[in-house]
Amino acid sequence: MAQCVQSVQEFIQDSFVPLVAALCSEEAERLTRRNNLSFAELVRPFCRLTSEVHMRDPNNQLHIIKNLKIAVNNIITHPPQPGAIRKLLHDVVSVSQPAEGLVANVITAGDYDLNISATTPWFESYRECFLQSMPASDHEFLNHYVACMLVVSSSEPDPVEQFLKLSQEQHRIQHSSEYSYPKWFIPNTLKYYVLLHDVSTGEEQRADSIYEEMKQRYGTQGCYLLKINSRVSNRGADEQIPDPWSQYLQKNTIQNQDCYEDYTVVSNKNTDHLISDGIDSEIKDGLSNNFKTHPLQLDHPSGSLDSTDYMKASTSLQDSKKSNSGTPHGACLTLTDHDRIRQFIQEFTFRGLLPHIEKTIRQLNDQLISRKGLSRSLFSATKKWFSGSKVPEKSINELKNTSGLLYPPEAPELQIRKMADLCFLVQHYELAYSCYHTAKKDFLNDQAMLYAAGALEMAAVSAFLQPGAPRPYPAHYMETAIQTYRDICKNMVLAERCVLLSAEILKSQSKYSEAAALLIRLTSEDSDLRSALLLEQAAHCFINMRSPMVRKFAFHMILAGHRFSKAGQKKHALRCYCQAMQVYKGKGWSLAEDHINFTIGRQSFTLRQLDNAVSAFRHILINDSKQPPAQQGAFLREYLYVYKNATQLSPDGPLPQLPLPYINSSATRVFFGHDRRPAEGEKQAATHVSLDQEYDSESSQQWKELEEQVVSVINKGTIPSNFQPTQFCLNRYSDNSKFPLAVIEEPITVEVSFRNPLKVPLLLTDLSLLWKFQPKEFGAKHDGETKERGMCDEDMVGTEAIAEFLINSEETKVARLKLFPHQTGELHILGVVYNLGTVQGAVSLDGIDPSIGLQTGKFVSNGLSVRGRQDLEIQGPRLNNTKEEKTSIKYGPDRRLDPIITEEMPLLEVFFINFPTGLLCGEIRKAYVEFVNVSKCPLTALKVVSKHPEFFTFGGNTAVLTPLSPSASENCSAYKTVVTDPTSVRTALLSSASSADFGIGTGGSPEVIQVPLPDAVLLPGASVQLPMWLRGPDEEGVHEINFLFYYESIKKHSKMCHRVLRHTAVICTSRSLHIRATVCRSNALGDEEGRGDNMLLFVDVENINTSETGVKEFHIVQVSSNSKHWKLQKSVNISGDKDTKLASRERAKLCFKAVRCKNSEENYTFADIVFGNEQIVSSASPCGDFFFQSLSSEFKRTHVQSHTHASQRAVKQSFDETVRLIQRCSEVDLNIVVLWKAYVVEDNKQLILEGQHHVALNTIGKEAFSFPQKQELPETVLLKFFRPENTPVPARPTPEQLSNLIKTSLHYPESFNHSFHQKSLCLVPVTLLLSNCSQAVVDVMIDLRHKPTSSEALEIHGSFTWLGQTQYKLQLKGQEVYSLQLKACFVHTGVYNLGTPRVFAKLVDQVTLFETSQQNSMPALIIINNI
């Protein structure tokens, strides 16, 4: 049980006190009424004696009485009705609530820290009121009056006569059969005569004389003169007199309220007050002797009360309490009067009451001794009773139901009980126990169970209260008494008193478990209020145990709350549920939590604590509920109904936060710009960015690099410090540390992710964004003032609302909400605002139409709906850069919802016409691109940047090279073609072009391409179509090619410098041709022009196309070369076919002669060898474009590889120049373009596709490919450690490079006729041509002494001898050709190999380094014939 203010001894002593009746004359009552008090109320604060009292027991032993209290009450002649008592108890509990600001008791039990009210004053008030309002009964005398005060005023004409009348009235009430109530202790009731004198108005001498007469008549022990009202009415007096009555009267305010208008006197056994306030004196006339009506008499006989009456009663109680507290009591009394009243009570008790009780106990004792025939008093016989043989008590179940047995008043058994009760009232507990014990035996023998239960009850209490505790508390007596009262006598009131007493005693002995069991046992359906209070006390027992039983406490608190609720005690019910919630909250008891929250919500709503109600229902909805859908729907409807009522209280207040649906703030995405247009026919809009695309960090980084690349080119190689990469879509992965930029009049789309945690659908209506906007003129000095959001500010920011947004059960769904900024400034998107509703049919709760009072004034036809908001609060990324950030938890800003609205900018849209999705590798296709300016300001500086510039071209700068209409050519070719003369077949057709014409080599980035807009400006609303040639990538597969279109406004802005548009083209390429080419030196030193440098080019073309693509065959239509130093001269194919056709998996070999062309540092020489009837001008667009783009990408690839060695280039500079000279001899700068046509059968139609492949030849003798070969890595590779920074520059040229320093050629007749008969030696002149391939001076040594070492060579070719000088030393200048005349001597016929001279060469300024033999490319055979 909870802690009490009183100890258990004080509680029991105050519960059973001697009762004194008061009978006042009308004049006496009028005197006390001057103080707003009745006589009984006047003396009540002074009814506890401040000193010890002595009396003697029947054995003449002195007995001390401490802290004695008496009760003075008016006489009531009708017993109170049970219904009225119930109402009184209900009101007592209603009024008593926990004090505001009371510090709760914190109990720590295991994992729980519970805030629990340590005391329960409502229970103590209930208990006190219950015990005081118990009607007197015949089986016990504790509630019977012991004495009666007769009070008369000294101002009456004949006070003595008045005393006589009152005495007769008391005698009539006690002894007449007309009155059965109240009960009197003994027939000879003590009468005490009190003369009341008003000091302020009465004559003191008269009062004294009357008092003297009274003393003569009644004796000094039986009368008293009480002087009151000494204070003169003086309003201006500052003297503050204490008011000891208020604490007593407040407890009984219930009896003073308007709803009990029929009550005349309000009485408990301890209280007897006339209605104190607001009653006129006329109404009170005659009240003093009108005993017909009890104050607890109801104006209607029904004992049941519904909760609405309770609510009204509680309200009126509060009002009456307020009015009562404002009324002064004892206004005419001084402190001296207080002392006089206190003295009066003491005199009455010392001289009148206690002597009377002492005498009565002696008389009763004497009567009992004489009737029982005992030789000595009961007191001395106690030992015999308890030490002798005991008669076994019968069990309750064996006893007959004889609760109806009644004893006559003079029965000796009742005299024992009467004596026991008198002893108990004056605290003589040992004698009382003896008497109770004796009476108990007699009653049980007679099977008078009601009497026996009463004796058992008081025997147990007496045993407990005996000083020194000679015997343990007999709890079984109490249990028997309770069982008897409840089961046999069916008297729950007496059983309840037993329980209240016994539980308090057990609590004082720390027997909390037994006390709890006792309290729980008395809970029943007949009284919800009693059950609630007892269950609450049982819960306190569980929590106060040595090992607190927290869950039992919570469970019984819930039960108590439920019973409080049924009893109409809404506040107490709410308090119980809230205390229990502390145990269940957050422990996984989700269903219990839901029930408690639901009940708290309901009770709070009933008590008009709407905020608490909303909070409780909110908790039900936001926890992961395990309730079935129907229950969740009910919870949601209750929440909406309560919420709607709460919002009605403050319709103009800020919109409150709604708990549903959940918003995943971090998943919020913000998109700037218009939605993408869908494709129209052959037109395909640029893919750009949309909210439907998934975020890809790799792709995002590529776009950022492309933008940085183009910005770097625009700003001459540097990126500005204020550069901010364009981000169209902001999400949790993007960099949101800077304020994003949005353009005026362009929509901002916010994608909000909603999740419905319930199993019932939610309907959001009128869903829109909540924002705050601060207008600013960028560039202006003044800033606009901040204006908070108002949906009416459509002139600043337009807001798009979604009329209906349905989220199904447990669904996650995104809503895209738009804003349209109409002014520049700073926008802050705060959250979303919407009406939350259900989709079930309209539900009316408690008979109220749910559509009434909706804040929006709009009723959703299919459910209840309320308006509210939710904020979007996004936590930025955790910072982890500095040491401080790493050691603490700090988060950076996330500004995706705070865009800056900038000035007007141009807006570009790009459409692709006839854009292919599939190509052959190397295939050329012509498409068109349409650029449209859809804004109101012109755009300029349009550029496109891509990582794959070799994929597309807009054509060269000159119009001649870029034919817009290809209709003049055969088959609508994408190339510029010229019809050729058949006679010119197989010989080269020359043209030239500069790389600058194609935007290559101008110092800019090859990836950034200027779009050739007419006038370089696109006006508002204008559109332009440009041709775009595409070339299928050389590698088969699916290619994603990113285009970034960059453009600027003509007017420069402070915030946004440029804009970009993205497009990703997806091209699927399939295999076509594979080309390998080799170049080698021709043995012929001279060509038709007499120059000594020419080469042979071998081209190997293979059709690697697979048949799935439907390609029938490929035709090689032209081979072109382009180089600054070399050109193709002619084809040396032996084949007579004009065309070279390749079916699937066929291979063709082509051979061409290449010669050196005039050096031109600027221009490339293009040489076309045509195999068909049309020459494709390879120096024009698009052939030239793709050539130059492939050239730049090739250069970029090789440049990156060679760049790693740049740091060592400065070392041994002269030595490296030498090496470079030697290396240059074997280098060749020749590029081949193979142009082809493919014949495709598709849908029974034949299509002709065209394309080109590029081969870059760099080194003599090294094979080159149209597409770099993939090197297959071995399965296991040894791990190698190397330091790339220490990689040495190769100091020595390779043997292949050295052998190319000098080119040798032997000139001789192929066959020589000689007559060996005439002359045995045959001399043949041979010319050895030496050509210096390098630019440096070379020392050459020719050694003719070399002999073939292998015998096979001798057998095949035979032996011959060189005549003359066997060794020559020469010096050749750069590019010099030297002719050396030799003679060979043969002795017989045969075939000889003249290629025996060994040639050594070295650079002139070197020693013997690099000296190596020059190898001939093939044997020089001569035939010697004999004639």
XYZ file of N, CA, C and O in Angstrom, residues 763 765 804 838-843 851 854 858-865:
76
model
N -4.980 8.056 -47.002
C -5.282 8.946 -48.116
C -4.800 10.351 -47.745
O -5.280 10.940 -46.777
N -4.655 14.146 -48.990
C -5.281 15.032 -49.972
C -4.683 16.418 -49.834
O -4.193 16.789 -48.763
N -5.120 14.018 -54.575
C -5.281 12.783 -53.789
C -4.046 11.929 -53.958
O -3.550 11.747 -55.075
N -8.603 8.639 -43.981
C -8.724 7.207 -44.248
C -9.611 7.026 -45.468
O -10.283 7.957 -45.902
N -9.625 5.810 -45.978
C -10.439 5.576 -47.172
C -11.671 4.738 -46.861
O -12.393 4.362 -47.749
N -11.898 4.455 -45.562
C -13.131 3.771 -45.220
C -14.287 4.762 -45.335
O -14.083 5.960 -45.497
N -15.497 4.225 -45.175
C -16.660 5.100 -45.219
C -16.620 6.080 -44.062
O -15.963 5.853 -43.056
N -17.348 7.161 -44.208
C -17.342 8.191 -43.159
C -17.836 7.585 -41.851
O -18.840 6.905 -41.805
N -17.079 7.818 -40.784
C -17.414 7.235 -39.482
C -17.825 8.354 -38.554
O -17.124 9.355 -38.435
N -17.485 15.555 -40.037
C -17.138 16.631 -40.978
C -17.226 18.007 -40.332
O -16.817 18.995 -40.914
N -13.883 20.811 -39.646
C -12.593 20.521 -40.274
C -11.897 21.827 -40.608
O -12.507 22.747 -41.118
N -13.082 21.418 -45.795
C -13.338 20.471 -46.892
C -13.492 19.098 -46.285
O -12.712 18.718 -45.417
N -14.485 18.381 -46.714
C -14.720 17.047 -46.156
C -14.438 16.010 -47.223
O -15.015 16.034 -48.292
N -13.548 15.100 -46.897
C -13.248 14.035 -47.847
C -14.408 13.053 -47.799
O -14.747 12.544 -46.733
N -14.983 12.781 -48.930
C -16.243 12.050 -48.953
C -16.103 10.640 -48.417
O -17.057 10.054 -47.985
N -14.912 10.080 -48.438
C -14.788 8.680 -48.031
C -14.033 8.524 -46.721
O -13.389 7.532 -46.483
N -14.048 9.505 -45.855
C -13.401 9.322 -44.560
C -13.191 10.632 -43.837
O -13.447 11.706 -44.357
N -12.716 10.509 -42.587
C -12.411 11.674 -41.758
C -11.027 12.178 -42.122
O -10.131 11.401 -42.408
N -10.832 13.474 -42.122
C -9.542 14.001 -42.563
C -9.177 15.229 -41.744
O -10.040 16.011 -41.372
